[in-house]
CSV table of C-alpha atoms in Angstrom, one decimal:
chain,number,residue,atom,x,y,z
A,1,MET,CA,-0.8,27.8,7.9
A,2,THR,CA,-2.8,31.0,8.3
A,3,GLY,CA,-1.8,34.0,10.3
A,4,THR,CA,-4.0,32.8,13.3
A,5,GLY,CA,-2.1,29.6,13.6
A,6,GLN,CA,-5.3,27.6,13.9
A,7,ILE,CA,-5.8,26.5,10.3
A,8,VAL,CA,-3.3,24.1,8.6
A,9,ARG,CA,-3.2,22.0,5.5
A,10,PRO,CA,-1.0,19.1,4.5
A,11,TYR,CA,2.6,19.6,3.5
A,12,GLY,CA,4.2,17.6,0.7
A,13,ASP,CA,6.7,19.4,-1.5
A,14,THR,CA,6.1,23.0,-0.3
A,15,THR,CA,4.4,24.5,2.7
A,16,GLY,CA,0.6,24.4,2.5
A,17,ASP,CA,0.5,22.6,-0.9
A,18,GLY,CA,-2.1,20.1,0.4
A,19,ARG,CA,-0.1,17.1,-0.9
A,20,VAL,CA,-0.8,13.7,0.8
A,21,GLN,CA,0.3,10.1,0.2
A,22,VAL,CA,-2.1,7.2,0.8
A,23,SER,CA,-1.8,3.4,0.3
A,24,PHE,CA,-4.4,0.7,-0.2
A,25,THR,CA,-5.0,-2.7,-1.8
A,26,LEU,CA,-7.6,-3.5,-4.5
A,27,PRO,CA,-8.8,-7.0,-5.5
A,28,ILE,CA,-7.5,-6.5,-9.0
A,29,PRO,CA,-4.8,-8.6,-10.8
A,30,PHE,CA,-1.5,-6.9,-11.8
A,31,GLY,CA,-0.1,-9.4,-14.3
A,32,SER,CA,-0.3,-8.5,-18.0
A,33,ALA,CA,0.2,-5.0,-19.4
A,34,ASP,CA,-3.6,-4.6,-19.9
A,35,GLU,CA,-4.2,-5.8,-16.3
A,36,ARG,CA,-1.7,-3.3,-15.0
A,37,ALA,CA,-3.2,-0.4,-16.9
A,38,ARG,CA,-6.7,-1.3,-15.6
A,39,ALA,CA,-5.4,-1.7,-12.1
A,40,GLU,CA,-3.8,1.7,-12.0
A,41,GLY,CA,-6.9,3.3,-13.6
A,42,ALA,CA,-9.0,1.8,-10.8
A,43,ALA,CA,-6.6,3.2,-8.2
A,44,LEU,CA,-6.8,6.7,-9.7
A,45,GLN,CA,-10.6,6.5,-9.8
A,46,LEU,CA,-10.7,5.6,-6.1
A,47,ALA,CA,-8.2,8.4,-5.4
A,48,ALA,CA,-10.4,10.9,-7.2
A,49,LYS,CA,-13.4,9.8,-5.2
A,50,MET,CA,-11.4,10.3,-2.0
A,51,GLY,CA,-10.8,13.9,-3.0
A,52,LEU,CA,-7.2,13.7,-4.4
A,53,ALA,CA,-7.0,15.9,-7.5
A,54,PRO,CA,-4.7,15.6,-9.3
A,55,ALA,CA,-3.5,12.2,-8.2
A,56,MET,CA,-0.8,9.9,-9.5
A,57,VAL,CA,0.1,6.3,-8.8
A,58,VAL,CA,3.7,6.3,-7.5
A,59,HIS,CA,3.9,2.6,-6.7
A,60,ALA,CA,1.9,-0.5,-7.7
A,61,LYS,CA,2.8,-4.1,-6.9
A,62,GLY,CA,0.9,-7.4,-7.3
A,63,MET,CA,0.0,-9.2,-4.1
A,64,GLY,CA,-0.5,-12.7,-5.4
A,65,PRO,CA,-2.6,-13.4,-8.6
A,66,LYS,CA,-5.7,-11.4,-7.7
A,67,PHE,CA,-4.6,-8.3,-5.6
A,68,THR,CA,-2.6,-5.2,-6.2
A,69,PHE,CA,-1.1,-2.8,-3.6
A,70,PHE,CA,-0.9,0.9,-4.5
A,71,ILE,CA,0.7,4.1,-3.2
A,72,VAL,CA,-1.0,7.2,-4.6
A,73,TYR,CA,0.3,10.8,-4.2
A,74,GLY,CA,-2.1,13.7,-4.8
A,75,ARG,CA,-3.5,17.0,-3.5
A,76,VAL,CA,-6.4,17.6,-1.2
A,77,GLY,CA,-8.3,20.8,-0.7
A,78,HIS,CA,-9.3,20.1,2.9
A,79,LEU,CA,-8.2,22.3,5.8
A,80,VAL,CA,-7.6,21.3,9.4
A,81,ASP,CA,-9.0,23.6,12.1
A,82,LEU,CA,-6.8,23.0,15.2
A,83,SER,CA,-9.3,24.8,17.4
A,84,GLU,CA,-11.7,21.9,16.8
A,85,VAL,CA,-9.2,19.2,17.7
A,86,THR,CA,-10.1,17.4,20.9
A,87,VAL,CA,-7.5,15.6,22.9
A,88,ALA,CA,-8.4,13.4,25.9
A,89,GLU,CA,-6.5,14.5,28.9
A,90,ARG,CA,-4.7,11.9,31.1
A,91,GLU,CA,-6.6,11.5,34.3
A,92,PHE,CA,-3.6,10.6,36.4
A,93,ASP,CA,-0.1,11.8,37.1
A,94,ILE,CA,3.0,9.9,35.9
A,95,LEU,CA,4.9,8.7,38.9
A,96,SER,CA,8.5,7.4,39.4
A,97,ALA,CA,9.1,3.9,40.5
A,98,ALA,CA,9.8,5.1,44.1
A,99,GLU,CA,6.5,7.0,44.2
A,100,VAL,CA,4.6,4.0,42.8
A,101,ASN,CA,6.1,1.7,45.5
A,102,LEU,CA,5.4,4.2,48.2
A,103,ARG,CA,1.8,4.6,47.2
A,104,ILE,CA,1.2,0.8,47.1
A,105,ARG,CA,2.8,0.3,50.6
A,106,SER,CA,0.8,3.2,52.1
A,107,ALA,CA,-2.6,2.3,50.6
A,108,LEU,CA,-2.5,-1.5,50.4
A,109,GLY,CA,0.1,-2.6,52.9
A,110,ARG,CA,0.9,-5.5,50.6
A,111,LYS,CA,2.1,-6.1,47.0
A,112,LEU,CA,-0.2,-5.2,44.1
A,113,VAL,CA,-0.8,-8.3,42.0
A,114,VAL,CA,-0.9,-8.0,38.2
A,115,VAL,CA,-1.6,-10.9,35.9
A,116,GLY,CA,-0.8,-10.4,32.2
A,117,ALA,CA,-1.3,-12.4,29.0
A,118,THR,CA,-2.3,-12.3,25.3
A,119,ILE,CA,-5.5,-14.1,24.6
A,120,GLY,CA,-7.2,-16.0,21.8
A,121,THR,CA,-4.9,-17.0,18.9
A,122,ASP,CA,-2.6,-14.0,19.4
A,123,ALA,CA,0.9,-15.4,19.7
A,124,HIS,CA,2.6,-11.9,19.9
A,125,THR,CA,4.1,-11.2,23.3
A,126,VAL,CA,6.1,-8.1,22.4
A,127,GLY,CA,3.4,-5.8,23.8
A,128,ILE,CA,2.8,-7.5,27.1
A,129,ASP,CA,6.5,-8.2,27.6
A,130,ALA,CA,7.4,-4.6,27.0
A,131,ILE,CA,5.1,-3.6,29.9
A,132,LEU,CA,5.7,-6.5,32.3
A,133,ASN,CA,9.3,-7.7,31.8
A,134,VAL,CA,12.0,-6.1,33.9
A,135,LYS,CA,13.9,-5.1,30.7
A,136,GLY,CA,10.9,-2.8,29.9
A,137,HIS,CA,10.5,-0.6,26.9
A,138,ALA,CA,11.6,2.9,25.6
A,139,GLY,CA,14.2,3.2,28.3
A,140,GLU,CA,11.8,2.3,31.2
A,141,LYS,CA,11.9,-0.8,33.2
A,142,GLY,CA,8.8,-3.0,33.3
A,143,LEU,CA,6.5,-3.8,36.2
A,144,GLU,CA,8.7,-6.7,37.3
A,145,TYR,CA,11.2,-4.0,38.4
A,146,TYR,CA,8.7,-2.4,40.9
A,147,ARG,CA,9.3,-3.9,44.4
A,148,GLU,CA,5.7,-3.6,45.4
A,149,ILE,CA,4.2,-5.2,42.3
A,150,LYS,CA,3.9,-9.0,41.9
A,151,VAL,CA,3.8,-9.8,38.2
A,152,VAL,CA,2.4,-13.1,36.8
A,153,ASN,CA,3.1,-13.2,33.1
A,154,LEU,CA,1.2,-16.0,31.4
A,155,GLY,CA,2.6,-15.5,27.9
A,156,SER,CA,0.7,-15.9,24.7
A,157,GLN,CA,-2.5,-17.6,23.4
A,158,VAL,CA,-4.0,-18.0,26.8
A,159,GLU,CA,-7.6,-19.1,26.8
A,160,ILE,CA,-10.0,-16.7,28.5
A,161,PRO,CA,-11.4,-19.3,31.0
A,162,ARG,CA,-7.9,-20.1,32.1
A,163,LEU,CA,-7.0,-16.4,32.5
A,164,VAL,CA,-10.1,-15.9,34.6
A,165,ALA,CA,-9.3,-18.9,36.9
A,166,LEU,CA,-5.7,-17.9,37.3
A,167,ALA,CA,-6.6,-14.3,38.1
A,168,LYS,CA,-8.9,-15.5,40.8
A,169,SER,CA,-6.4,-18.0,42.3
A,170,GLU,CA,-3.7,-15.3,42.3
A,171,ARG,CA,-6.1,-12.8,43.8
A,172,ALA,CA,-5.2,-10.4,41.1
A,173,ASP,CA,-5.8,-6.7,41.5
A,174,ALA,CA,-5.4,-6.1,37.8
A,175,VAL,CA,-5.4,-8.1,34.6
A,176,LEU,CA,-3.4,-6.8,31.7
A,177,VAL,CA,-4.1,-8.1,28.2
A,178,SER,CA,-2.2,-7.2,25.0
A,179,GLN,CA,-3.8,-7.7,21.5
A,180,VAL,CA,-1.6,-7.3,18.5
A,181,VAL,CA,-3.5,-9.4,16.0
A,182,THR,CA,-6.4,-7.3,14.6
A,183,GLN,CA,-7.5,-9.1,11.4
A,184,LYS,CA,-11.3,-9.0,11.1
A,185,ASP,CA,-11.4,-7.1,14.4
A,186,ALA,CA,-10.2,-10.1,16.4
A,187,HIS,CA,-9.0,-7.7,19.1
A,188,ILE,CA,-12.5,-6.3,19.6
A,189,LYS,CA,-14.1,-9.7,19.7
A,190,ASN,CA,-11.5,-11.1,22.2
A,191,THR,CA,-11.8,-8.0,24.5
A,192,SER,CA,-15.6,-8.2,24.6
A,193,GLU,CA,-15.4,-11.9,25.4
A,194,LEU,CA,-12.9,-11.3,28.1
A,195,ALA,CA,-15.0,-8.6,29.8
A,196,ALA,CA,-18.1,-10.9,29.6
A,197,ALA,CA,-16.2,-13.8,31.2
A,198,PHE,CA,-15.1,-11.7,34.1
A,199,ARG,CA,-18.6,-10.4,34.6
A,200,GLU,CA,-19.9,-13.9,34.8
A,201,ALA,CA,-17.2,-14.9,37.3
A,202,GLY,CA,-18.6,-12.6,39.9
A,203,PRO,CA,-18.8,-9.0,41.1
A,204,ASP,CA,-15.4,-8.7,42.6
A,205,ARG,CA,-13.5,-8.7,39.3
A,206,PRO,CA,-10.0,-7.3,39.0
A,207,LEU,CA,-9.2,-4.1,37.1
A,208,LEU,CA,-9.2,-4.9,33.3
A,209,VAL,CA,-6.6,-3.1,31.3
A,210,ILE,CA,-6.2,-3.7,27.5
A,211,GLY,CA,-3.4,-2.6,25.2
A,212,GLY,CA,-2.6,-2.7,21.5
A,213,PRO,CA,-1.8,-0.6,18.4
A,214,ARG,CA,-5.2,-0.7,16.9
A,215,PHE,CA,-7.3,0.2,19.9
A,216,ASP,CA,-9.1,3.5,20.4
A,217,PRO,CA,-8.9,4.4,24.2
A,218,ALA,CA,-12.4,5.8,24.0
A,219,MET,CA,-13.8,2.3,23.4
A,220,ALA,CA,-13.1,1.1,27.0
A,221,GLY,CA,-16.6,1.6,28.2
A,222,SER,CA,-18.3,0.0,25.2
A,223,LEU,CA,-16.0,-3.0,25.4
A,224,GLY,CA,-16.6,-3.5,29.2
A,225,VAL,CA,-13.1,-2.9,30.4
A,226,ASP,CA,-11.6,-0.2,32.7
A,227,LYS,CA,-8.8,1.2,30.5
A,228,ILE,CA,-7.4,0.9,27.0
A,229,PHE,CA,-3.8,1.9,26.2
A,230,ALA,CA,-2.9,2.5,22.6
A,231,ARG,CA,0.5,2.6,20.8
A,232,GLY,CA,3.3,4.5,22.6
A,233,THR,CA,2.4,3.3,26.1
A,234,THR,CA,5.3,2.8,28.5
A,235,PRO,CA,5.6,0.8,31.7
A,236,ARG,CA,5.4,4.0,33.8
A,237,ASP,CA,2.1,4.9,32.2
A,238,VAL,CA,0.6,1.6,33.2
A,239,ALA,CA,2.1,1.6,36.7
A,240,SER,CA,0.9,5.1,37.4
A,241,TYR,CA,-2.6,4.2,36.2
A,242,LEU,CA,-2.7,1.1,38.4
A,243,VAL,CA,-1.9,3.1,41.6
A,244,HIS,CA,-4.3,5.9,40.5
A,245,ARG,CA,-7.1,3.3,40.5
A,246,LEU,CA,-6.0,0.8,43.1
A,247,ALA,CA,-3.8,2.7,45.6
A,248,PRO,CA,-5.0,6.3,45.7
A,249,ALA,CA,-2.9,8.9,47.5
A,250,ALA,CA,-3.8,9.8,51.1
A,251,GLY,CA,-2.8,13.4,50.5
A,252,PRO,CA,0.0,15.7,49.2
A,253,SER,CA,2.4,14.4,51.9
A,254,ASP,CA,2.1,10.9,50.3
A,255,VAL,CA,4.9,11.9,47.9
A,256,VAL,CA,8.3,12.3,49.5
A,257,PRO,CA,9.8,15.6,48.2
A,258,GLU,CA,13.2,14.2,47.3
A,259,ALA,CA,11.6,11.4,45.4
A,260,ARG,CA,10.1,13.8,42.9
A,261,GLU,CA,13.4,14.6,41.4
A,262,THR,CA,15.6,11.6,42.2
A,263,GLY,CA,13.1,8.7,42.1
A,264,THR,CA,14.4,7.5,45.5
A,265,VAL,CA,13.4,8.0,49.1
A,266,PRO,CA,16.2,9.3,51.4
A,267,GLU,CA,17.7,6.5,53.5
A,268,ALA,CA,15.7,4.0,51.6
A,269,ARG,CA,17.8,3.5,48.5
A,270,GLU,CA,19.0,0.1,49.7
A,271,THR,CA,16.2,-1.1,51.9
A,272,GLY,CA,13.2,0.4,50.2
A,273,THR,CA,11.9,1.7,53.6
A,274,VAL,CA,12.5,4.6,55.9
A,275,PRO,CA,14.1,3.4,59.2
A,276,GLU,CA,11.6,3.2,62.0
A,277,ALA,CA,8.8,4.1,59.6
A,278,ARG,CA,8.3,0.7,58.1
A,279,GLU,CA,5.2,-0.1,60.1
A,280,THR,CA,3.8,3.4,60.8
A,281,GLY,CA,4.7,5.2,57.7
A,282,THR,CA,6.0,8.2,59.8
A,283,VAL,CA,9.2,9.0,61.6
A,284,PRO,CA,8.8,8.6,65.4
A,285,GLU,CA,8.6,11.8,67.5
A,286,ALA,CA,8.6,13.9,64.4
A,287,ARG,CA,5.0,13.5,63.4
A,288,GLU,CA,3.8,16.7,64.8
A,289,THR,CA,6.9,19.0,64.7
A,290,GLY,CA,8.8,17.8,61.7
A,291,THR,CA,12.1,17.7,63.7
A,292,VAL,CA,14.0,15.2,65.9
A,293,PRO,CA,13.8,15.9,69.7
A,294,GLU,CA,17.0,17.3,71.3
A,295,ALA,CA,18.1,18.6,67.9
A,296,ARG,CA,15.8,21.6,68.0
A,297,GLU,CA,18.0,23.7,70.3
A,298,THR,CA,21.5,22.2,69.6
A,299,GLY,CA,21.3,21.5,66.0
A,300,THR,CA,22.7,18.0,66.5
A,301,VAL,CA,21.2,14.5,66.6
A,302,PRO,CA,21.5,12.6,69.9
A,303,GLY,CA,24.3,10.0,69.7
A,304,ALA,CA,26.1,11.7,66.9
A,305,ALA,CA,29.9,11.7,67.3
A,306,PRO,CA,31.5,15.0,68.5
A,307,ALA,CA,33.0,17.2,65.8
A,308,GLY,CA,36.4,16.0,64.8
A,309,ALA,CA,35.9,12.6,66.4
A,310,ARG,CA,35.2,10.8,63.2
């Protein structure tokens, strides 16, 4: 790293030595001694064309009769200018479960409906279950935990026409799809077909949210979906995005102060609502003043037991 802190280079054995490790597979056999020597020579040739100099093959293993997997270690002369790195900023705040529930109650007045699935031939449910199941992921509970979210988890290998039909019958606000299988860009093809199917189903389509380890979030627009989540996404990320898009805050007062730190609303930890405010969203007679009548002068709440009478 230079003195400005803006230019860095790879680290391998010592700081700034430019050493990197790459792996790849070549369609070359790795059987006889001659075949092995030829295979490693081919790997070194590729490494040199990639800019690794000097380079060495630190691992090679046959992958069936016609392929060889390599790990190559070498030095590159390229530098990284941190001032030129662009990072997409998150367009929404991360909220607690209490804040998400409050936003949904205040904005929708009903439960937010989410339908989730994996589509095509993808049989992997680990991604969709991590977001939807109450057990959650990374120490966070899934969307099933949120009182104001109704979750319909369809599981794996759901055909797109069936998903469209079920989303319509459930009157889904959002459809969440996970794609783990990425061979031959299957995740790209499936996502494009999903978006096309919902377009054909009518203008009032639900929010389309896609997730998977090989997606680039910047591809959402080109694929015809509303949001793409990549690796490392947690249930709170998804829940916060859903209320950002579907249950916008009415104003700064929409968040209860105590909920910012504790994740709960006072007097609502058991019931999930504030007494006398379940229908109106405000505390009677305190809407304008912020205090309870008859307590302004005395400092007591009407009906409270006298001191020492408890």
